[in-house]
Structure formats: C-alpha cells, structure tokens
XYZ file of C-alpha atoms in Angstrom:
509
model
C 0.065 -0.242 0.056
C 2.884 2.443 -0.570
C 3.603 5.282 -3.554
C 6.724 5.782 -5.289
C 8.921 8.592 -3.991
C 11.428 10.893 -5.161
C 13.478 11.798 -2.563
C 16.939 14.227 -2.146
C 18.926 15.662 0.472
C 21.310 18.032 1.379
C 24.828 17.421 1.764
C 24.885 17.422 6.025
C 22.684 14.568 5.919
C 24.260 12.674 3.156
C 27.540 12.955 6.028
C 25.178 10.963 8.197
C 24.121 8.626 5.345
C 27.526 7.358 4.778
C 28.730 7.637 8.668
C 28.549 3.623 9.140
C 31.983 2.072 7.928
C 32.086 -1.205 6.916
C 32.727 -3.912 9.725
C 35.952 -5.674 10.372
C 36.572 -8.946 8.241
C 36.135 -12.558 10.047
C 36.433 -14.875 7.578
C 34.724 -18.341 7.718
C 35.677 -19.695 4.449
C 36.881 -18.335 1.145
C 34.379 -15.677 -0.208
C 32.833 -17.107 -3.361
C 32.498 -14.781 -6.841
C 29.035 -14.380 -8.455
C 29.855 -17.043 -10.847
C 30.708 -19.589 -8.408
C 27.130 -19.203 -6.411
C 25.523 -20.797 -9.775
C 28.131 -23.559 -9.082
C 26.879 -24.307 -5.518
C 24.110 -27.184 -4.322
C 21.436 -25.497 -2.508
C 18.743 -27.233 -0.068
C 15.162 -25.901 -0.039
C 16.110 -23.075 -2.314
C 17.205 -22.904 -5.839
C 18.855 -19.609 -7.600
C 17.055 -18.445 -10.732
C 19.944 -16.191 -11.969
C 22.654 -15.049 -11.130
C 24.717 -11.626 -12.250
C 26.870 -9.006 -12.262
C 25.990 -6.048 -12.604
C 28.297 -2.854 -13.340
C 28.196 0.228 -10.952
C 25.554 3.096 -12.571
C 23.154 5.552 -11.093
C 23.863 5.647 -7.757
C 24.804 2.145 -7.165
C 28.071 0.929 -7.502
C 28.946 -2.787 -8.822
C 26.519 -5.555 -7.341
C 25.971 -9.158 -8.030
C 22.333 -9.624 -8.229
C 20.727 -12.934 -7.874
C 17.171 -13.974 -8.156
C 15.990 -17.432 -6.507
C 13.043 -19.170 -5.634
C 11.990 -21.051 -1.981
C 9.529 -23.752 -1.985
C 8.675 -23.029 -5.817
C 6.576 -19.996 -5.449
C 8.168 -17.716 -2.976
C 10.221 -15.302 -5.430
C 13.152 -13.376 -4.127
C 16.060 -10.670 -5.265
C 19.028 -10.557 -3.500
C 21.943 -7.554 -4.352
C 24.997 -7.994 -3.155
C 28.179 -5.716 -3.176
C 31.423 -6.395 -4.077
C 33.421 -7.906 -1.136
C 35.208 -4.604 -0.775
C 32.115 -2.774 -0.660
C 30.076 -4.661 2.042
C 29.460 -3.111 5.513
C 28.634 -6.506 6.983
C 25.081 -5.975 7.143
C 21.956 -7.526 5.811
C 19.216 -5.061 4.815
C 15.356 -6.315 4.099
C 12.883 -4.442 2.405
C 8.811 -5.408 2.791
C 6.893 -5.138 0.407
C 3.283 -3.393 -0.117
C -0.646 -4.221 -0.231
C -1.015 -8.384 -1.524
C 2.350 -7.573 -2.623
C 2.348 -10.134 -5.828
C 5.896 -9.160 -7.154
C 9.356 -9.004 -5.853
C 9.509 -5.884 -4.081
C 11.906 -4.308 -1.824
C 11.090 -1.090 0.361
C 14.798 -0.815 1.535
C 15.709 0.715 -2.073
C 12.608 2.890 -1.955
C 13.556 4.695 1.734
C 17.039 4.712 1.450
C 17.319 8.108 0.019
C 19.752 9.751 -2.665
C 22.630 7.263 -1.045
C 21.404 3.838 -2.296
C 20.909 0.977 0.356
C 24.079 -0.785 -2.025
C 26.423 2.614 -1.776
C 25.735 2.388 1.997
C 27.390 -1.124 2.118
C 24.895 -3.311 2.628
C 23.609 -6.275 0.895
C 19.602 -6.144 0.991
C 16.873 -8.559 -0.161
C 13.154 -8.738 -0.789
C 10.627 -11.432 -1.719
C 7.161 -11.355 -3.196
C 5.356 -13.283 -0.428
C 4.851 -16.563 -2.388
C 2.619 -15.379 -5.588
C 2.110 -13.156 -7.821
C -0.436 -11.048 -9.088
C -1.403 -7.225 -9.004
C -1.036 -5.485 -5.200
C -4.745 -4.714 -4.902
C -6.005 -8.102 -6.170
C -6.087 -11.523 -3.491
C -7.988 -13.697 -5.677
C -4.789 -15.814 -5.236
C -5.518 -16.459 -1.793
C -9.065 -18.564 -3.017
C -8.546 -21.754 -0.899
C -5.066 -21.575 -0.900
C -4.262 -21.716 2.940
C -0.653 -22.405 2.102
C -0.350 -18.918 0.431
C -1.960 -17.007 2.882
C 0.580 -18.492 5.397
C 3.605 -17.088 3.493
C 1.776 -13.911 2.803
C 1.009 -13.088 6.127
C 4.596 -14.411 8.071
C 6.485 -17.185 6.466
C 8.027 -15.771 3.277
C 9.758 -13.159 4.868
C 11.016 -15.105 7.517
C 12.248 -18.166 5.002
C 13.892 -15.150 2.546
C 16.187 -13.769 4.934
C 17.644 -17.141 6.402
C 17.907 -17.795 2.973
C 19.453 -14.522 2.013
C 21.516 -14.814 5.115
C 22.715 -18.243 3.766
C 24.219 -17.064 0.505
C 25.819 -13.418 2.054
C 27.746 -15.940 4.402
C 28.909 -17.751 1.925
C 29.164 -15.124 -0.681
C 31.519 -13.255 1.582
C 32.909 -16.250 3.451
C 32.268 -14.547 6.757
C 29.555 -13.563 9.120
C 26.828 -10.847 9.225
C 27.470 -8.075 11.728
C 24.004 -7.008 11.942
C 20.672 -7.561 10.376
C 17.634 -4.991 9.527
C 14.132 -4.804 8.359
C 12.641 -1.817 7.065
C 8.820 -1.320 5.636
C 5.672 0.393 5.173
C 1.791 -0.183 5.383
C 2.050 -4.062 4.658
C 5.608 -4.040 4.759
C 5.223 -2.261 8.045
C 2.986 -4.837 8.947
C 5.664 -7.694 8.221
C 8.083 -5.307 10.529
C 5.693 -5.882 13.000
C 5.692 -9.879 12.738
C 9.020 -9.981 12.359
C 9.631 -8.771 15.962
C 6.686 -10.654 18.045
C 6.649 -14.448 15.694
C 10.645 -14.062 14.451
C 12.188 -11.799 17.230
C 16.048 -13.391 16.689
C 15.775 -12.401 12.469
C 16.751 -8.637 12.992
C 18.112 -6.754 15.421
C 16.872 -3.589 14.171
C 13.591 -3.253 12.712
C 11.666 0.060 11.409
C 7.845 -0.360 10.757
C 5.994 2.682 8.510
C 2.105 3.140 8.722
C 1.532 -0.688 9.167
C -1.052 -2.834 8.047
C -1.198 -5.096 11.590
C -4.573 -5.641 12.364
C -5.878 -7.627 8.697
C -9.589 -8.077 9.396
C -10.123 -5.016 11.552
C -8.633 -2.657 8.962
C -10.618 -4.596 6.581
C -13.802 -3.923 8.425
C -12.864 -0.234 8.635
C -12.272 -0.241 4.635
C -15.868 -1.764 4.141
C -17.554 0.321 6.551
C -16.443 3.530 4.885
C -17.498 2.049 1.113
C -20.880 1.165 2.651
C -21.384 4.914 4.000
C -19.764 5.870 0.504
C -21.580 3.984 -2.273
C -24.550 2.508 -0.215
C -25.650 0.992 -3.950
C -23.179 -1.356 -5.181
C -24.924 -0.961 -8.482
C -23.987 2.793 -8.164
C -19.851 3.522 -7.893
C -20.086 6.660 -10.107
C -20.554 9.202 -7.358
C -19.522 8.529 -3.916
C -21.461 10.281 -0.741
C -18.531 12.684 0.509
C -17.898 14.714 -3.091
C -14.981 16.767 -3.507
C -16.817 20.116 -2.851
C -17.768 18.012 0.673
C -14.041 16.944 1.070
C -12.934 20.860 0.530
C -15.248 22.381 2.796
C -14.496 19.826 5.893
C -10.729 20.076 5.074
C -11.360 24.430 5.286
C -13.194 24.383 8.189
C -11.084 22.316 10.511
C -7.865 24.097 8.890
C -9.555 27.602 10.311
C -10.177 26.280 13.850
C -7.164 24.073 14.327
C -4.324 24.838 11.843
C -2.708 27.892 14.133
C -3.200 25.865 17.073
C 0.570 24.874 17.183
C 1.752 27.818 16.667
C 2.204 27.809 12.566
C -0.032 28.322 10.180
C 0.891 25.742 7.389
C -1.807 23.960 5.847
C -1.606 21.245 8.537
C -1.433 20.159 12.798
C 1.415 18.818 15.017
C -1.338 16.728 16.347
C -4.745 16.522 14.941
C -6.426 14.433 17.917
C -5.933 17.811 19.444
C -8.520 19.669 17.302
C -11.683 19.845 18.846
C -14.490 20.911 16.274
C -17.462 19.086 15.296
C -18.259 17.741 11.697
C -21.962 18.263 12.424
C -21.366 22.058 12.681
C -20.157 22.361 9.737
C -22.234 24.143 6.960
C -22.499 23.482 3.323
C -22.960 19.100 4.170
C -25.805 16.841 3.893
C -26.512 14.691 6.435
C -25.497 12.082 4.671
C -22.108 13.244 4.018
C -21.787 14.045 8.131
C -22.750 10.516 8.740
C -19.970 9.303 5.974
C -17.859 11.806 8.100
C -18.319 10.216 11.312
C -17.446 6.805 9.970
C -14.419 8.131 8.736
C -13.150 10.310 11.330
C -14.750 7.324 13.923
C -13.761 4.117 12.915
C -15.325 0.967 11.917
C -18.129 -0.306 14.761
C -20.534 -2.673 16.040
C -23.148 -0.805 17.830
C -21.164 0.540 20.817
C -17.675 -1.152 20.333
C -14.904 0.307 18.435
C -13.632 -2.273 15.507
C -10.951 -0.326 14.583
C -10.024 3.836 15.337
C -10.670 5.856 12.413
C -8.394 8.748 10.877
C -7.122 11.860 12.284
C -8.146 14.852 10.720
C -6.455 15.658 7.652
C -5.328 14.799 3.988
C -8.903 15.693 2.641
C -7.756 16.907 -0.507
C -4.189 16.305 -0.711
C -3.075 14.151 -3.922
C -2.817 10.931 -2.804
C -5.017 11.418 0.389
C -8.990 10.855 0.265
C -9.842 10.816 -2.665
C -7.373 7.887 -4.046
C -7.704 6.207 -0.492
C -10.993 6.740 0.704
C -13.943 8.429 -1.022
C -12.824 9.148 -4.846
C -13.609 6.923 -7.730
C -10.157 6.757 -9.454
C -9.500 3.491 -9.404
C -12.791 1.771 -12.088
C -10.275 -1.534 -12.608
C -10.447 -4.397 -12.397
C -10.947 -5.559 -8.442
C -9.989 -1.989 -7.743
C -13.068 -0.798 -7.681
C -13.577 3.164 -6.914
C -10.544 3.403 -4.518
C -8.190 1.827 -2.395
C -10.170 1.042 0.411
C -12.961 -0.749 -1.517
C -10.159 -2.600 -3.246
C -8.178 -4.064 -0.378
C -11.362 -3.804 2.182
C -14.041 -6.191 -0.409
C -10.434 -8.423 -1.646
C -9.431 -9.556 1.307
C -12.765 -10.466 3.103
C -13.745 -11.942 -0.757
C -10.631 -14.310 -0.792
C -8.776 -14.079 2.639
C -11.526 -14.077 5.360
C -14.435 -15.784 3.926
C -12.738 -17.648 0.592
C -16.209 -16.422 -0.981
C -15.974 -14.509 -4.099
C -19.499 -13.678 -4.442
C -19.100 -11.435 -0.910
C -21.158 -8.721 -1.155
C -20.247 -5.858 0.885
C -23.008 -3.662 0.671
C -25.004 -6.395 2.608
C -22.108 -7.442 5.019
C -23.869 -6.312 8.907
C -21.174 -5.735 11.285
C -23.643 -5.601 14.051
C -22.431 -9.090 15.159
C -18.983 -8.228 14.267
C -17.595 -9.478 18.257
C -20.379 -12.537 18.010
C -18.749 -14.126 14.903
C -14.928 -13.375 15.795
C -14.987 -16.767 15.192
C -15.207 -15.789 11.223
C -11.967 -13.943 11.391
C -9.883 -16.285 13.951
C -7.824 -17.714 11.096
C -7.110 -14.776 9.035
C -6.056 -12.927 12.653
C -3.583 -16.544 13.215
C -2.341 -16.017 10.038
C -2.275 -12.246 9.026
C -2.353 -10.118 12.437
C 0.830 -8.899 13.928
C -1.308 -7.360 17.080
C 0.351 -8.849 20.224
C 2.080 -6.177 22.311
C 4.168 -8.141 24.497
C 7.433 -8.021 22.641
C 9.424 -9.646 25.720
C 11.151 -12.302 22.667
C 11.985 -9.405 20.812
C 13.196 -7.296 23.769
C 15.451 -10.441 25.087
C 16.918 -10.615 21.867
C 18.047 -7.328 22.523
C 16.185 -5.932 18.969
C 14.609 -2.463 18.809
C 11.950 -1.380 16.860
C 10.975 2.131 15.650
C 7.444 2.659 14.721
C 6.258 5.747 12.639
C 3.329 7.002 10.856
C 2.253 10.214 9.058
C -0.609 12.211 10.821
C -2.503 12.954 7.690
C -2.181 8.981 6.359
C -5.347 8.182 4.131
C -4.547 4.759 4.058
C -4.232 3.533 7.698
C -5.124 5.508 10.557
C -2.492 7.169 12.505
C -4.424 5.842 16.071
C -4.359 2.301 15.128
C -0.342 2.693 15.176
C -0.575 5.284 18.248
C -3.077 2.586 20.096
C -0.682 -0.960 19.193
C 2.649 1.869 20.577
C 0.589 2.583 23.521
C -0.875 -0.897 24.505
C 3.347 -1.819 24.484
C 3.991 0.659 26.941
C 1.110 -0.035 29.058
C 2.715 -4.256 29.260
C 6.133 -2.866 29.803
C 8.030 0.157 31.778
C 11.107 -0.576 29.756
C 9.141 -0.365 26.490
C 11.338 3.224 25.301
C 13.875 0.913 25.787
C 13.574 -0.929 22.353
C 10.290 0.812 20.944
C 9.869 4.207 20.015
C 7.047 5.658 18.456
C 7.441 8.900 15.590
C 4.556 10.509 14.005
C 5.005 13.459 11.291
C 2.584 15.645 10.995
C 0.971 16.970 7.172
C 2.543 13.719 6.077
C 0.353 11.003 4.176
C 0.496 7.021 3.694
C 4.240 6.167 3.512
C 5.149 9.478 1.953
C 4.054 13.001 0.567
C 1.804 15.510 1.833
C 2.557 19.009 2.666
C 4.627 17.863 5.921
C 8.580 16.925 5.847
C 7.966 13.127 5.112
C 11.658 11.793 4.548
C 13.901 10.684 7.667
C 16.785 8.431 7.724
C 15.370 5.633 9.275
C 17.880 3.852 8.475
C 20.817 5.472 9.950
C 18.627 5.732 12.806
C 18.274 2.199 13.401
C 21.549 1.464 12.826
C 22.627 4.339 15.642
C 20.628 2.438 18.123
C 21.533 -0.992 17.513
C 25.325 -0.747 16.605
C 25.767 2.537 19.215
C 23.167 2.049 21.835
C 22.009 6.177 21.086
C 17.906 5.871 21.221
C 16.721 8.388 18.854
C 15.785 11.071 21.075
C 15.020 13.419 18.556
C 15.056 13.096 14.559
C 14.973 15.442 11.518
C 11.972 15.278 9.063
C 12.882 16.920 5.736
C 10.693 18.090 2.377
C 12.394 18.273 -0.714
C 11.613 20.070 -3.490
C 12.743 21.320 -7.002
C 15.353 23.169 -5.691
C 16.462 20.879 -2.212
C 15.118 21.633 1.072
C 11.597 23.374 1.451
C 11.178 22.400 5.159
C 12.568 20.783 8.477
C 11.017 19.733 11.473
C 12.230 17.550 14.510
C 10.353 14.276 15.294
C 9.973 13.394 18.994
C 9.772 9.715 20.223
C 5.304 10.246 21.531
C 4.358 11.523 23.236
C 6.242 14.633 22.770
C 5.767 16.591 19.988
C 7.576 19.573 18.440
C 6.645 22.706 19.794
C 7.308 25.732 17.972
C 9.659 28.573 19.728
C 7.202 32.081 18.419
C 10.225 33.708 16.729
C 11.849 31.825 14.758
C 11.787 30.747 11.326
C 9.014 27.483 11.047
C 10.817 26.087 7.989
C 13.837 26.026 10.155
C 14.138 22.670 12.426
C 16.107 24.730 15.022
C 12.738 26.470 15.241
C 10.874 24.088 17.668
C 11.732 21.918 20.782
C 10.976 18.438 21.756
C 8.338 19.041 24.800
C 6.637 16.765 26.876
C 2.317 16.583 26.613
C-alpha cells in the first residue's frame, strides 16, 4: 500500500547517511565470486539467475541473485562487492497484497542508495504473483496465506543470510528490516513471531490488524457507496471534502503556533463535523465513519482517521472517497479494493461476498469467522518480550495525515506495548510526522533517514531522542521539523523561521 517517492537530500544529511564504515572482516570460508554461486548445491531453494551488474546511477557494481524458495516464494538479493560490503544485511518489505518481488529498503534509502551504503539487501513477492490490489491468489489456498502472512519474509531472510555468508566468506554483523504499510506490518510480524531474525526493525504506517482494518475499509465504502451498482458518485464529493478540510484548518491549523496547512497533533483539534455548514446529513454520517472508525454497535472495531489529508493528492480521493481506480478489482478507490478483496478471498473464501449487505452489528459475536485470518495475518501482540530479550530495537512511525491506515491505530498499538512494559522505550519508539500522507507525500516533511537512526540505536546504543524530518522540492530542502518520540511533540518557539528545524523544541504533552 505504498506510493513511489522521489527524494533529495542536503550535503549534511549525506554525511549522516555514510557515517557507518564497513565492519572488520572475520573470515569463515573463502569468499565466492558471483559466478561461483551458480555452481553451489542448495537445499530448500534454487537460484534462478545470477548476474554481475556494473556500477550505474547511484549504485556500485554488485551481484544480483534471483531465486525461488519452495517453488512459489521468489526473491531478489543484491550483493555489493566484497570490498564494499559493510557487514550488514537489510531486508525491505512490500506493499498491498505484494504479488511481485519488492524491496522497500531501496525506496526509503534516499539518494545514497542501500548498495552505496554497503548493505546486502533482499526482497520477496511473499509467495504469489499478481496485482498488489488483487487477493484472488488466496482463494482456497491457506498455504499461500501463511506465506503472505508471515512465513515468506522469514524464510527469505534465512535464505539471504545463507547466501550472504557464503558469498563473503564471513558472518553478518547486523541484520535489519524496513517496511511501510504492508511492509510495516511485516516488520511488526518479524518482531513478534521471529524476534531473532533482525537486530533492528523500522515499521512505517503498519497494516497489522487485517480483519479489523478490512472492516473499517468496508464500513467507509458502505457509507460512501451504499449501492454497489452505482459506483459513479461517492456520498462525500470533492466539494464536500474541501468544505471539511477548510473548516478544520480554520479551527485548528494555528493551534501549534504555525499556520502551514497541517497540524502538529490533529487529535488535539476539537471541532464538531456536524457544525460544518454546506454538508448534507448523509455526508455528515459518512464523515463520522471515516473519522470515527469501524464500529459494531457501541464497540469500536478499528479507530478512524485523525483530521488531515481530505483534499491532498494521494489522500482521501485516492484511498477513501474517490473513484480514481475503476479497473478490475480496484473498484472506485483503494479502501474498496483492499476491503472487498480481503473479505472475499482471505477471510471468507467467497468471491460473491457483497460489501453493501454485510452486517457488522454481530462482528464481535462472529469473531470466530476471522479467527483463522487473524492467526495468520495479524501482528497485534503487544508483548515484545522475545524481541526485547534478543536485544532488538523497533522504530514505529506514521504520517498524521495518512489516508490509508489510520495513524491512531499505530498509536494504540505502541501505547499497548508501553502499558505492558515500563521499559518499553528501551527498545521501542514511535514517531508521528505532521502533514504526511501514507508512507510519503503531503504538505509536511516526509523524509527521515530511518536506516541511519536504527543503525545508531542498534550499533551505538544511541536511542533516537530527536530526529529530523525534511521536505524536499525542486530546489532542495523546503522545510525541516524535529520528530520527537511519542508522546512528545515539536513545539514552535514563536520567533524562528517555521521552516527551520531549530525553531522547534521537543516537549512533553
């Protein structure tokens, strides 16, 4: 569930990106060449293609390995030359229902690429091929659901580590994982189910409660498109969304001391949607679902969206209210696509499932219906004692204006971890990015060097107290803000340039 991103970075940031030197070599066996990998005998997986790639673009010369595990789990592993390897492995997640080999580490590295930093890096298709919004591959295939849910990332990591050790002839110093959206959920799954796989994990905008999130998606579509035969006009039109956004910003944009088109903490905005003029009763009711979340009677299934992203490109129109898809399983928008596909092919194995007639009033009574899917897909366990014992570090982050997966859900998970362990901050931190959409985009600063942050925490025991988020434009850095560990937030000092990071301080609520 992630868009593409285009990044630039200042020279100061480049110094940070390249601060980690290659680890000292500890030879185990003679290192292999790229060609020699093909002559090896492998157990449990096969190498489909191995090739030497010349230096080009932002990447140095490297060895590219394509392989298959258990016939259906495909992966790509990129290996810097021995003299360039930093002794570390970094795996990247995938978005949506995946369906192709994806490696989000390449996406979130910035202009100093993963290979230029010296990492060996891998990604997987999680065991099936298809569009990222299509789940028909899961129909009556519980084996594929298990691979997608958690197993494929784990076995790909193990396979990649085996090849890495043999290729370089020495052990791996540190292993990391980074992902956003589905990739963020994969990250959380690794910390909970496979706590020894990675030393450091970065989880952005995680999709971690699939039936609950799917219920929210379906309820938004029931409110916006009550007639499944009329997907032409949503209840909340572009004009109605603009009315809501304008009223919200007028009421709350300046509450953080800066009027910049977004809020430092939208959850602190106190405005009654029913009081906004120009909306119909049907539009107000739909807005209550979007902001209020999925419900079964008086009980909440999944929290709703904070204010923000109503008219941004890549915001509500793409994910919730719009009709920009209209292709195949996509329907009118991505909530429709992911919600209907999830319930048709993963939860109920029923291609004829009709979102419009589904009754959520008995959701908690029929939890048995979602038990299998929850057991395979969900990463909701707030007990991270195994990960803590293994010495792992976990960074959670999300954009306040995320219109795909509500930021409030990520906060709820983190606070569940903190409630269960007074030492949670020693190994888990949460960061909220104001004005940022799903994984990237929006008016706020959306680039943080999460890779350098998790490295510092794992390797130098430097807990990330204050990070810097940047927004880039055609001429370079347009804005920077500090990003503070939740529940602290960045407060404007009242006098400095609001586009400069040093005009803000991290303060406790």
